[in-house]
mmCIF file with all atom_site columns, C-alpha atoms in Angstrom:
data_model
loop_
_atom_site.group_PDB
_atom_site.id
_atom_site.type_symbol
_atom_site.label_atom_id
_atom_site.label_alt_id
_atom_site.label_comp_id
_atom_site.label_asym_id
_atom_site.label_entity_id
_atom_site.label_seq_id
_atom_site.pdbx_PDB_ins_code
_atom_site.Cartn_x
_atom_site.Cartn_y
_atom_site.Cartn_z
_atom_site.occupancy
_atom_site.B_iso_or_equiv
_atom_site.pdbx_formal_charge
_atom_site.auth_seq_id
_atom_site.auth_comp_id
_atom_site.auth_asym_id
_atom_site.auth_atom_id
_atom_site.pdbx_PDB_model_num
ATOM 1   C CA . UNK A 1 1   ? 21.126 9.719   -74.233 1.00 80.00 ? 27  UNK A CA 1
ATOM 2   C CA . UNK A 1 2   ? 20.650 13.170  -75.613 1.00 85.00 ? 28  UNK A CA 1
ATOM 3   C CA . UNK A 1 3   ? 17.025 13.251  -77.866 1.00 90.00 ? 29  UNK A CA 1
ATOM 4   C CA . UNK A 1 4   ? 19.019 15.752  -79.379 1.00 91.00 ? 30  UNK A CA 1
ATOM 5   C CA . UNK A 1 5   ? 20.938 13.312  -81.435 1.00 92.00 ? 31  UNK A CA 1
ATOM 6   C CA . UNK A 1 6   ? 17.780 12.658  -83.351 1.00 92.00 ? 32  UNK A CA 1
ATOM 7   C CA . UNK A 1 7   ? 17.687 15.921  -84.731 1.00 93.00 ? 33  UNK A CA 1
ATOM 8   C CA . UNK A 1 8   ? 20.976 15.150  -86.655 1.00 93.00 ? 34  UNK A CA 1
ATOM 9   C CA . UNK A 1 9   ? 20.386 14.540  -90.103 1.00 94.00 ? 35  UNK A CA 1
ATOM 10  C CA . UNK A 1 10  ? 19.879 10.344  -90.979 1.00 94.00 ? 36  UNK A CA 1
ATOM 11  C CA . UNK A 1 11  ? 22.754 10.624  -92.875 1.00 94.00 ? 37  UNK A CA 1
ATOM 12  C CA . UNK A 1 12  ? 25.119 11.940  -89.995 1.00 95.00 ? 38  UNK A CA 1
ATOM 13  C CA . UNK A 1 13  ? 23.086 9.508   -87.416 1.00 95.00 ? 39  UNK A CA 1
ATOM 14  C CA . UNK A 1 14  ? 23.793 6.805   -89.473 1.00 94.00 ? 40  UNK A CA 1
ATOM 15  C CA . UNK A 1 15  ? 27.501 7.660   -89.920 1.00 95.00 ? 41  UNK A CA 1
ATOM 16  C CA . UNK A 1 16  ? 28.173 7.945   -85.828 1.00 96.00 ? 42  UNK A CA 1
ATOM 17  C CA . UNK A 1 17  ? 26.491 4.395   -86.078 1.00 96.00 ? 43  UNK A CA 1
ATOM 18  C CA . UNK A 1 18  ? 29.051 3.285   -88.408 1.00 96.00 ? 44  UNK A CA 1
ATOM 19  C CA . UNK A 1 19  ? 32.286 4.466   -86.478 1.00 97.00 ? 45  UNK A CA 1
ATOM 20  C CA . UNK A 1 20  ? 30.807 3.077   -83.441 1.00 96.00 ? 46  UNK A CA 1
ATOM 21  C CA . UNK A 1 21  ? 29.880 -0.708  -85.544 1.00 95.00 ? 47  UNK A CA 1
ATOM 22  C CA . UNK A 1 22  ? 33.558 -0.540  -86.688 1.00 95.00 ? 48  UNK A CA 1
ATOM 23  C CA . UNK A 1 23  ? 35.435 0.645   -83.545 1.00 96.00 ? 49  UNK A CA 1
ATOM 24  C CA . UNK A 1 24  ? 33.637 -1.706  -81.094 1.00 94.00 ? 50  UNK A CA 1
ATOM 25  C CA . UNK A 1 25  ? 33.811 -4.612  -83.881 1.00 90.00 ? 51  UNK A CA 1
ATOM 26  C CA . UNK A 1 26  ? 37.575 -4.492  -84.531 1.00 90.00 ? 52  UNK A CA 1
ATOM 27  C CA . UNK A 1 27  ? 38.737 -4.110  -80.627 1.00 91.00 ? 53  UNK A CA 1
ATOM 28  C CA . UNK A 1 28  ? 37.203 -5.091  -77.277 1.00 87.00 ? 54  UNK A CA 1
ATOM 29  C CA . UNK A 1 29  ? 35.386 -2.979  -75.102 1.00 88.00 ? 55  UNK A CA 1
ATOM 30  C CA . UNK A 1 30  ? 37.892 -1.524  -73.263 1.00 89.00 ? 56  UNK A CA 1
ATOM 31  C CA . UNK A 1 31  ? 40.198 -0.877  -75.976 1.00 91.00 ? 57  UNK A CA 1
ATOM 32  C CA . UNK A 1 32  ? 37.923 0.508   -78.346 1.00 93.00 ? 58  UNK A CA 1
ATOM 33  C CA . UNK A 1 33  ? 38.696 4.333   -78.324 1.00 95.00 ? 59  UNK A CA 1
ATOM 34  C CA . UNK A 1 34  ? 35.999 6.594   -78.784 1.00 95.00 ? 60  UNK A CA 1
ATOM 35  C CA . UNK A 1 35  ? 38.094 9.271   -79.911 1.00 96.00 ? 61  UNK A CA 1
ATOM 36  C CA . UNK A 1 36  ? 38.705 6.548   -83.252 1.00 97.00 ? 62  UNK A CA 1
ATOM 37  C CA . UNK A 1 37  ? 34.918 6.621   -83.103 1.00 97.00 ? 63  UNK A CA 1
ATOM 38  C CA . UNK A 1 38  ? 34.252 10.114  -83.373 1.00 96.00 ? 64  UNK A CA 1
ATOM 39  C CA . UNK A 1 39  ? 36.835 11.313  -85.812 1.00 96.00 ? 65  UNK A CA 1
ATOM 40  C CA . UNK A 1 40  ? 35.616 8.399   -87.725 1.00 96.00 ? 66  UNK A CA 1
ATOM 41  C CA . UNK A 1 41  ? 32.121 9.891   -88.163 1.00 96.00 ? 67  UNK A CA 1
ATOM 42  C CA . UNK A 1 42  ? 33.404 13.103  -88.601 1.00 95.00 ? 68  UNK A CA 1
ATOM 43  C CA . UNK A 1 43  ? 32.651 14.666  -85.302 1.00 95.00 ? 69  UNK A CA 1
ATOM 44  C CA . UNK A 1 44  ? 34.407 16.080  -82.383 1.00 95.00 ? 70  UNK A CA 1
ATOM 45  C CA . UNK A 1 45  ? 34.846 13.712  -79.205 1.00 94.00 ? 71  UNK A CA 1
ATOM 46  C CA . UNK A 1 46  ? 33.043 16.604  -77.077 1.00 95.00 ? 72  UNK A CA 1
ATOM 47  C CA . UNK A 1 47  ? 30.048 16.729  -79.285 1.00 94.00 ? 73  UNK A CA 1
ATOM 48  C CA . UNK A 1 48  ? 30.096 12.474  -79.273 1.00 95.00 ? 74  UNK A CA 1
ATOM 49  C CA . UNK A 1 49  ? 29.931 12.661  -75.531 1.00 95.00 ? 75  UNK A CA 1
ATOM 50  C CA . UNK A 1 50  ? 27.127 15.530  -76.047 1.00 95.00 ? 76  UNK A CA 1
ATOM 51  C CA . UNK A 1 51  ? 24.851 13.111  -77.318 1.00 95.00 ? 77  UNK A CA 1
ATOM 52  C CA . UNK A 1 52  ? 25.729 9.512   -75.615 1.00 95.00 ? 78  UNK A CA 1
ATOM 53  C CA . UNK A 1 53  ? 27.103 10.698  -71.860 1.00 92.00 ? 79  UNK A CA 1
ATOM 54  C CA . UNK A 1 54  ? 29.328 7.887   -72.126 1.00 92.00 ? 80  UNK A CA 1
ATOM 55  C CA . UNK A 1 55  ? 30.943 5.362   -74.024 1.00 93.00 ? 81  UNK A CA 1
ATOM 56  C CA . UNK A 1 56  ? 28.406 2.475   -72.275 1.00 90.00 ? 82  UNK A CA 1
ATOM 57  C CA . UNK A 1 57  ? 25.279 4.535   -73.452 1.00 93.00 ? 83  UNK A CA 1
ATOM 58  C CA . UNK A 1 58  ? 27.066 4.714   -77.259 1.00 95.00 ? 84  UNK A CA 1
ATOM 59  C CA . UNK A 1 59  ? 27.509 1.113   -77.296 1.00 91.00 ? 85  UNK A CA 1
ATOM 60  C CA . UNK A 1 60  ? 24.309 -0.001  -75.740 1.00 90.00 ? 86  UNK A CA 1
ATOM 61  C CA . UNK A 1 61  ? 22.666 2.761   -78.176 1.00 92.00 ? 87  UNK A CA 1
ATOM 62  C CA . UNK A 1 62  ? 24.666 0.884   -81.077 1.00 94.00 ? 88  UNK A CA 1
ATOM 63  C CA . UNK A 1 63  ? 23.487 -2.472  -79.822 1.00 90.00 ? 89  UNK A CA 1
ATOM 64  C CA . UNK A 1 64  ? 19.754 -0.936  -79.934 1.00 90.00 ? 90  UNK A CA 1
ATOM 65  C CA . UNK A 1 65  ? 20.257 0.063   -83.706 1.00 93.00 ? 91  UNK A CA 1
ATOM 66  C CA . UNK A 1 66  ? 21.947 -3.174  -85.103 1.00 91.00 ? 92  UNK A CA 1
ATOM 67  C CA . UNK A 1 67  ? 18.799 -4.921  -83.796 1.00 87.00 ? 93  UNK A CA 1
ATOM 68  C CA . UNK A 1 68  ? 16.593 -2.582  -85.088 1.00 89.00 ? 94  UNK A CA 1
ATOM 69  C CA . UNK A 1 69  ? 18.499 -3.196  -88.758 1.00 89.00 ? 95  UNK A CA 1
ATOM 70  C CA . UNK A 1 70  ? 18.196 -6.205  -88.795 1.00 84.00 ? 96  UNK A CA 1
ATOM 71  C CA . UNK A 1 71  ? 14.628 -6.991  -87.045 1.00 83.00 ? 97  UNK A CA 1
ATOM 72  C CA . UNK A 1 72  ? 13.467 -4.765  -89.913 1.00 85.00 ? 98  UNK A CA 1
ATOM 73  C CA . UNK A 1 73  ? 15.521 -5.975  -92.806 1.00 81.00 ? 99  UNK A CA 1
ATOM 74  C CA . UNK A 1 74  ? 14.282 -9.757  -92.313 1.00 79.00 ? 100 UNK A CA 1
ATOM 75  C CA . UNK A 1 75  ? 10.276 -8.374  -90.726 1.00 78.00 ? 101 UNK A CA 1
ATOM 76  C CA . UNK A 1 76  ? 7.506  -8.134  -94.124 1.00 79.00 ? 102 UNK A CA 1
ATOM 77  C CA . UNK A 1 77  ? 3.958  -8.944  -94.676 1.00 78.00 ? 103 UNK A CA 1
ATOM 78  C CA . UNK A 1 78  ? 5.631  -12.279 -97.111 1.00 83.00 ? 104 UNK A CA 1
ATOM 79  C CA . UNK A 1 79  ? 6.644  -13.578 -93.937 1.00 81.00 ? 105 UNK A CA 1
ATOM 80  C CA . UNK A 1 80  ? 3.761  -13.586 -91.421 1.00 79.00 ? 106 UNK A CA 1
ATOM 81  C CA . UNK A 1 81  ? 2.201  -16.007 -94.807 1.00 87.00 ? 107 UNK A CA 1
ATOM 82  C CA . UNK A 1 82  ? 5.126  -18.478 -94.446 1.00 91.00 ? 108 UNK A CA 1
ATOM 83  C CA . UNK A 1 83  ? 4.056  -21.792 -92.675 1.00 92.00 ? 109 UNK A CA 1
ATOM 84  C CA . UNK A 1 84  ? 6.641  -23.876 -93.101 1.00 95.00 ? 110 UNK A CA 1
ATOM 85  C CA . UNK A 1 85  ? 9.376  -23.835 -90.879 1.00 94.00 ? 111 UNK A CA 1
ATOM 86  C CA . UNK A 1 86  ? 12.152 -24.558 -93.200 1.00 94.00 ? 112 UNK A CA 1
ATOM 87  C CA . UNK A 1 87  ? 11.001 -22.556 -96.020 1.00 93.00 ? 113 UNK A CA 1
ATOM 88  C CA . UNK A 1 88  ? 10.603 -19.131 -93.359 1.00 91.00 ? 114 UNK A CA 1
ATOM 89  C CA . UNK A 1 89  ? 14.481 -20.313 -92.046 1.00 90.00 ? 115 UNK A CA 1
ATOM 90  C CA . UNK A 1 90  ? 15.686 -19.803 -95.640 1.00 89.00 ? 116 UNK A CA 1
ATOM 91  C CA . UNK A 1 91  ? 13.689 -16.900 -96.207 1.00 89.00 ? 117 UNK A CA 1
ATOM 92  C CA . UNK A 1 92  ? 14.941 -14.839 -93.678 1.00 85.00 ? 118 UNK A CA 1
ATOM 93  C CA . UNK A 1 93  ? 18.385 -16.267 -94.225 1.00 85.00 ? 119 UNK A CA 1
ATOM 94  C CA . UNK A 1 94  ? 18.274 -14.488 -97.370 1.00 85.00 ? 120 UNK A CA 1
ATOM 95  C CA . UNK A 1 95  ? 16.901 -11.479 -96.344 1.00 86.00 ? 121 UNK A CA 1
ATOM 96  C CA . UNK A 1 96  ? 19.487 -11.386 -93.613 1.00 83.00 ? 122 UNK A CA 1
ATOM 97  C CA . UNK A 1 97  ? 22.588 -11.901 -95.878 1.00 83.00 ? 123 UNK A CA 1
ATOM 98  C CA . UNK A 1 98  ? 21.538 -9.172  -98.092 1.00 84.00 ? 124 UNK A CA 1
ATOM 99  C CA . UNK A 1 99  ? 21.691 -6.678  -95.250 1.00 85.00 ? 125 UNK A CA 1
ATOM 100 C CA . UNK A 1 100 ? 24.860 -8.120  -93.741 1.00 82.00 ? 126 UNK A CA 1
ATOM 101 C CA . UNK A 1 101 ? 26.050 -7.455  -97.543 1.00 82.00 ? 127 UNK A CA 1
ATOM 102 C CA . UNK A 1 102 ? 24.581 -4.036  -97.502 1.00 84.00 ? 128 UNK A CA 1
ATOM 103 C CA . UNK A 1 103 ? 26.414 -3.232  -93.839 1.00 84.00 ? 129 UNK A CA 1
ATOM 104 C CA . UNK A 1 104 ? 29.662 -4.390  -93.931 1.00 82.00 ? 130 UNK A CA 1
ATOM 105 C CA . UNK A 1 105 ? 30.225 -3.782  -89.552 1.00 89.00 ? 131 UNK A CA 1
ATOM 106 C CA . UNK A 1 106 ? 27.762 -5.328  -88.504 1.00 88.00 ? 132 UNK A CA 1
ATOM 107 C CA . UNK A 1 107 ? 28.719 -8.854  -88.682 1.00 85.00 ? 133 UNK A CA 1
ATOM 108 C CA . UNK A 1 108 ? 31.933 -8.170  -86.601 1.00 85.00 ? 134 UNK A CA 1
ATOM 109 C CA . UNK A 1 109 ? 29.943 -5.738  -84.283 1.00 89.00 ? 135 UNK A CA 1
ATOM 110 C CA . UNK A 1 110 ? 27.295 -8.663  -83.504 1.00 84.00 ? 136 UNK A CA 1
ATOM 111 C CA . UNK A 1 111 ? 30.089 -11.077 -82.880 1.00 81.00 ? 137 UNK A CA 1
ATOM 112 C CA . UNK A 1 112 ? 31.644 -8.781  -80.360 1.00 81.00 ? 138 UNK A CA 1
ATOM 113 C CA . UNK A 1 113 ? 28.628 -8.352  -78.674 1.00 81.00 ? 139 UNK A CA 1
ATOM 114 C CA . UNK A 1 114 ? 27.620 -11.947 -78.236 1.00 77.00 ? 140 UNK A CA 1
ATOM 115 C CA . UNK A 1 115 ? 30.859 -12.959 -77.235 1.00 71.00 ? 141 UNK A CA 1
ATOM 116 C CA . UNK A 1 116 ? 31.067 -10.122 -74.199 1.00 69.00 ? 142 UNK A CA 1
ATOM 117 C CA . UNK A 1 117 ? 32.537 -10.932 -71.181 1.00 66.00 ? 143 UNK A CA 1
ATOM 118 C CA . UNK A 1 118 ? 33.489 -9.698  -67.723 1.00 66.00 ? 144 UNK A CA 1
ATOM 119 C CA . UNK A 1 119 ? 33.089 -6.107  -69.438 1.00 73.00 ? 145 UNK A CA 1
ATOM 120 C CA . UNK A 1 120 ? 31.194 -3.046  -68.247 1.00 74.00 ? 146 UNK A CA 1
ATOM 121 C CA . UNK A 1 121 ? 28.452 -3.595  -71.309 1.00 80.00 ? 147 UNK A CA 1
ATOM 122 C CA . UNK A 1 122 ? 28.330 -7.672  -70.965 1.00 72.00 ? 148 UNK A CA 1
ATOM 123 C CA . UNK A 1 123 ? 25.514 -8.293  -69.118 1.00 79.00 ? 149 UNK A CA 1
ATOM 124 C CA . UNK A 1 124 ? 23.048 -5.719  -70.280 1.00 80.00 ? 150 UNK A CA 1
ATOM 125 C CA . UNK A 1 125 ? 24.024 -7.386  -73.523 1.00 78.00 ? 151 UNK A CA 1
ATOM 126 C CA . UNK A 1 126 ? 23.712 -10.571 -72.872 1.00 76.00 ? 152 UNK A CA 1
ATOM 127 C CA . UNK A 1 127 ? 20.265 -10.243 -71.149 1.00 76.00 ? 153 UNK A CA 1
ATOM 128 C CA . UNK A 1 128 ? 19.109 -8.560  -74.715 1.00 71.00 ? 154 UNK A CA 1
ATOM 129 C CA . UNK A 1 129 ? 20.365 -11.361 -76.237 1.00 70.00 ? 155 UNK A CA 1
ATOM 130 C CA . UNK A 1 130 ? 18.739 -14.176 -74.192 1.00 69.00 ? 156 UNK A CA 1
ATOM 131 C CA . UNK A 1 131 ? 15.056 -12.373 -74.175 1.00 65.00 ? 157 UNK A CA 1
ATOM 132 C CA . UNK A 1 132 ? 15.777 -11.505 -78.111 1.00 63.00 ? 158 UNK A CA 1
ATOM 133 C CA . UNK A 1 133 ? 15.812 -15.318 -78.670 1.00 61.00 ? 159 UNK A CA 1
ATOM 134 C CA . UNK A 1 134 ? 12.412 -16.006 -77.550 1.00 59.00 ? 160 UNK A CA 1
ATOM 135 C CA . UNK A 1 135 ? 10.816 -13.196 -78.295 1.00 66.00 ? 161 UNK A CA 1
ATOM 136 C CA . UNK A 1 136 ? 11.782 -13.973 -81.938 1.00 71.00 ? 162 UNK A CA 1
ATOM 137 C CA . UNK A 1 137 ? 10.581 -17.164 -81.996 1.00 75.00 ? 163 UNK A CA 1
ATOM 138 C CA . UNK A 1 138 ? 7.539  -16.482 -81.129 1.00 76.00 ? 164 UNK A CA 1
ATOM 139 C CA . UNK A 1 139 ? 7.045  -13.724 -83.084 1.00 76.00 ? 165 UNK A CA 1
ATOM 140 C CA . UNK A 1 140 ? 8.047  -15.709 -86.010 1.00 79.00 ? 166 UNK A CA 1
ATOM 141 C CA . UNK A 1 141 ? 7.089  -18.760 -86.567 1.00 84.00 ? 167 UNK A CA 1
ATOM 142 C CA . UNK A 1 142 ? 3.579  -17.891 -84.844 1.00 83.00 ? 168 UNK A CA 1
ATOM 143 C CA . UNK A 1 143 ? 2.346  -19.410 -87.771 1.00 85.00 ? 169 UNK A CA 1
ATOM 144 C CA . UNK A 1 144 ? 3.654  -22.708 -88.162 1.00 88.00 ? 170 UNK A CA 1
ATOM 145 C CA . UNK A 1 145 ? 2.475  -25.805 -89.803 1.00 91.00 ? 171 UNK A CA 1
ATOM 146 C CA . UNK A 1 146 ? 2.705  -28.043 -87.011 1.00 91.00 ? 172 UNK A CA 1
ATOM 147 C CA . UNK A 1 147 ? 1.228  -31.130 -88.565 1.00 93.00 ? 173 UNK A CA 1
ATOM 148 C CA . UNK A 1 148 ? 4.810  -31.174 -90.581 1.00 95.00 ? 174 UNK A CA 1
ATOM 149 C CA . UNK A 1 149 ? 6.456  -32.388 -87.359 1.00 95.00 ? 175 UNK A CA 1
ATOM 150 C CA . UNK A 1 150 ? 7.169  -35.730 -85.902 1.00 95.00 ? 176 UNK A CA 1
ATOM 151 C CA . UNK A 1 151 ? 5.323  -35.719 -82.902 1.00 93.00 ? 177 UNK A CA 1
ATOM 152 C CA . UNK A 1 152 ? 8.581  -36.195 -80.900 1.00 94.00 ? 178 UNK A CA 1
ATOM 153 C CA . UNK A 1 153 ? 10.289 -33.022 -82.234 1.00 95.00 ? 179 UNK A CA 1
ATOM 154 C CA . UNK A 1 154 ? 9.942  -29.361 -80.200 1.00 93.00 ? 180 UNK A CA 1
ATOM 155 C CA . UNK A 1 155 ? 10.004 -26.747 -83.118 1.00 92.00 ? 181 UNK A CA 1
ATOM 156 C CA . UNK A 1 156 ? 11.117 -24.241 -80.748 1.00 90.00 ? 182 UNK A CA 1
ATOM 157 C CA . UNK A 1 157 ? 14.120 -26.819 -79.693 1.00 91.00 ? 183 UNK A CA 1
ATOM 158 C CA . UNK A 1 158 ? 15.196 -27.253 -83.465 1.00 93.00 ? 184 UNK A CA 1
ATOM 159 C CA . UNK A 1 159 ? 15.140 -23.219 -84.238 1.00 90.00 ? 185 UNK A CA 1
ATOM 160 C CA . UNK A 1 160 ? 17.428 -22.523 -80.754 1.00 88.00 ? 186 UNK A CA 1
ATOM 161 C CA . UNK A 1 161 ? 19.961 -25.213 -82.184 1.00 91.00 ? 187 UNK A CA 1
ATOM 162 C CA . UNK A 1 162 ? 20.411 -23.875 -85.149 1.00 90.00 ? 188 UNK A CA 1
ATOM 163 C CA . UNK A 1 163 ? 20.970 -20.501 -83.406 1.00 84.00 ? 189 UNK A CA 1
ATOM 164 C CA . UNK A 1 164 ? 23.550 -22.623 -81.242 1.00 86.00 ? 190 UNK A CA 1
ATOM 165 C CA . UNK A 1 165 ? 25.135 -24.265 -84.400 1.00 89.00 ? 191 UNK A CA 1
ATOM 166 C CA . UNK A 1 166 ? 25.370 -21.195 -86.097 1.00 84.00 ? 192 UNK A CA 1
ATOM 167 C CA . UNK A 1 167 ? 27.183 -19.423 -83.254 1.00 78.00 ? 193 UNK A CA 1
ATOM 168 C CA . UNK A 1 168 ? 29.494 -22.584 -82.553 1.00 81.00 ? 194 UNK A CA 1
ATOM 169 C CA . UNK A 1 169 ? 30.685 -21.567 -86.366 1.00 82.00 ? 195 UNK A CA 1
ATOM 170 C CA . UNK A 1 170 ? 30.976 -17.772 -86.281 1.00 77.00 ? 196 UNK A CA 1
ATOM 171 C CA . UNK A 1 171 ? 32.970 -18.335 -82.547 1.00 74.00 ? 197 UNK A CA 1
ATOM 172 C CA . UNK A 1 172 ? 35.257 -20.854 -83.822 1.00 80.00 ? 198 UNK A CA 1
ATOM 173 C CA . UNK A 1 173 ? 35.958 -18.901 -87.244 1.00 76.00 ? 199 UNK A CA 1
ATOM 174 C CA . UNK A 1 174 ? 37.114 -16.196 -84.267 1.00 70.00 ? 200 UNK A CA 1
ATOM 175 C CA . UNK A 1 175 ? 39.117 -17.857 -81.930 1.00 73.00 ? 201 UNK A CA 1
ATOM 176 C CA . UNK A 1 176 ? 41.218 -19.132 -84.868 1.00 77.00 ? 202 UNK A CA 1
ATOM 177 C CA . UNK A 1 177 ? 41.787 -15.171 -86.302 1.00 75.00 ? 203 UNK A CA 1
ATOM 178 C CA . UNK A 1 178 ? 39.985 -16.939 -89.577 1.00 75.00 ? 204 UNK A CA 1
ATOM 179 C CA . UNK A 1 179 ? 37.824 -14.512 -91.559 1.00 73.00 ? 205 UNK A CA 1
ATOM 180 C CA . UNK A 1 180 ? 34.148 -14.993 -91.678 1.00 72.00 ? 206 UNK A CA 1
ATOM 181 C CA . UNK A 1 181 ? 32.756 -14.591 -95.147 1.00 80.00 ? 207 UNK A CA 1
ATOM 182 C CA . UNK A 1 182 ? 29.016 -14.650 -95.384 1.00 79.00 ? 208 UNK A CA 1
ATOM 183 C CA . UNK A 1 183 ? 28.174 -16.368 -98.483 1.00 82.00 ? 209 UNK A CA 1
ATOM 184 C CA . UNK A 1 184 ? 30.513 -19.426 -96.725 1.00 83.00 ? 210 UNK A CA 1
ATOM 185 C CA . UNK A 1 185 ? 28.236 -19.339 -93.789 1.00 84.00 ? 211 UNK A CA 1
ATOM 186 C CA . UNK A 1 186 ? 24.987 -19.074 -95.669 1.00 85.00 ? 212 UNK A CA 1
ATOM 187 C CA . UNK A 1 187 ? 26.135 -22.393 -97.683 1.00 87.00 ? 213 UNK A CA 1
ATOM 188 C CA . UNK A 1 188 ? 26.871 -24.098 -94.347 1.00 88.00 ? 214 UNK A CA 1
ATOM 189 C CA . UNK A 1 189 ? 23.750 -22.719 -92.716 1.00 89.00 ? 215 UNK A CA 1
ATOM 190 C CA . UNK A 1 190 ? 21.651 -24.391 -96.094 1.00 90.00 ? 216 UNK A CA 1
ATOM 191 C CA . UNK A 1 191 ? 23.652 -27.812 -94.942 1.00 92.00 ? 217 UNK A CA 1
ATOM 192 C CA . UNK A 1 192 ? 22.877 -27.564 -91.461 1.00 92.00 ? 218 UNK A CA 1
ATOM 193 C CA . UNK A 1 193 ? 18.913 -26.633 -92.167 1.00 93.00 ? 219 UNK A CA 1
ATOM 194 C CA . UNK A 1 194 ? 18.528 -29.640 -94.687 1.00 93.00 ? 220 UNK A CA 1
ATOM 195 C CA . UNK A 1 195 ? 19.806 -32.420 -92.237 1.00 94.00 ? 221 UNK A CA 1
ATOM 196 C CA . UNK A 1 196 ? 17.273 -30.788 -89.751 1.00 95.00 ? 222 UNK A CA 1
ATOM 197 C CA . UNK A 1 197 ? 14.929 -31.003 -91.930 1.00 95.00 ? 223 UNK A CA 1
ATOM 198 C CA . UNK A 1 198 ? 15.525 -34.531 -92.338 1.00 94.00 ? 224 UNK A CA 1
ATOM 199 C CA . UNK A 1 199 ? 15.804 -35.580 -88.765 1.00 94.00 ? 225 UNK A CA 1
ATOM 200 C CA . UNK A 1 200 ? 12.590 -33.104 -87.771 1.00 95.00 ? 226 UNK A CA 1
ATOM 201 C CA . UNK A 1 201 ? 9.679  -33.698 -90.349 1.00 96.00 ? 227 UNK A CA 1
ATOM 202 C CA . UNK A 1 202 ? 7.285  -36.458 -90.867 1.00 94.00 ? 228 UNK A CA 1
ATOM 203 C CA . UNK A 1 203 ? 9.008  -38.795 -94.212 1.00 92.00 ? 229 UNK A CA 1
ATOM 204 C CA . UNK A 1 204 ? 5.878  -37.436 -96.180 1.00 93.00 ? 230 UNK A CA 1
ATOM 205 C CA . UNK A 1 205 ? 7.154  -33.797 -95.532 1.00 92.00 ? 231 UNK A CA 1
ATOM 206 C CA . UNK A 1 206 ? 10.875 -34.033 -96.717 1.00 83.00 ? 232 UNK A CA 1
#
């Protein structure tokens, strides 16, 4: 990539971002035309190619920003001071629905990128996705109140299934062309985190 691009104003940075969420959200890899992109950010296809090379470099570049929106939009100081488990889940549920609210692409973008396959981006993007997962976890729930646990249950094991459930939903929503509305997901995610909670914590804990 071009360092160049960073001496765009935010505003027009942010804007190439946007064309690119869109474009790569709506169609598949291959069939997501850049040209779309560009005159969708209101630049020429020539300068788009200045700064990314390639279309692989925009959308791993793309993939790079989502995850930066969206580490920092759910990452504050209230949060390193949240020891239970279910209480940070619906924390940063929160925190997460208000920037999905706040960027409208992203949702469909994020889809698009989990569910790449067999395409010239898929497995840099899946290998992001895979370390993301731990590397998250440990980052936060660092500070977890353990003792809240039947002694049975892996807290690590709980948080990756609700990942799992959670992508079961957005998937299936997909495959049947239904559309995926975020306060519906956030109510089924509350549903989903209150039978865990049930099944996962100690009776005096619930």
């Amino acid at each position: 990539m071009n360092e160049a691009f960073y001496e765009l104003p935010e505003e027009k940075q942010k804007a190439i971002y946007n064309a690119s969420m869109e474009v790569f959200g709506e169609y598949e890899y291959k069939r997501a035309s850049t040209d779309l992109i560009a005159s969708k950010a209101g630049v020429s296809k020539g300068l788009l190619f200045y700064y990314f090379h390639n279309k692989k470099t925009l959308y791993l570049h793309t993939f790079e920003y989502v995850s930066k929106i969206v580490e920092d939009a759910i990452t504050d100081t209230h949060l390193s001071k949240i020891t239970d488990f279910f209480e940070l889940i619906a924390y940063a549920t929160e925190k997460k629905v208000k920037m999905l609210i706040e960027n409208p692409y992203i949702m469909r973008f994020s889809i698009r990128c989990f569910y790449s396959q067999k395409e010239d981006v898929s497995n840099e993007i899946q290998t992001e996705i895979s370390n993301g997962k731990g590397q998250k976890y440990d980052t936060y729930f660092k500070n977890l109140e353990l003792r809240k646990f039947k002694e049975e249950i892996d807290p690590e094991q709980i948080y990756h299934m609700l990942v799992w459930i959670t992508d079961g939903y957005l998937h299936s929503r997909q495959m049947e062309g239904k559309p995926i509305e975020i306060e519906a997901i956030k109510k089924e995610f509350t549903q989903w985190t209150a039978m865990f909670k049930s099944i996962a914590y100690k009776e005096e804990f619930q």
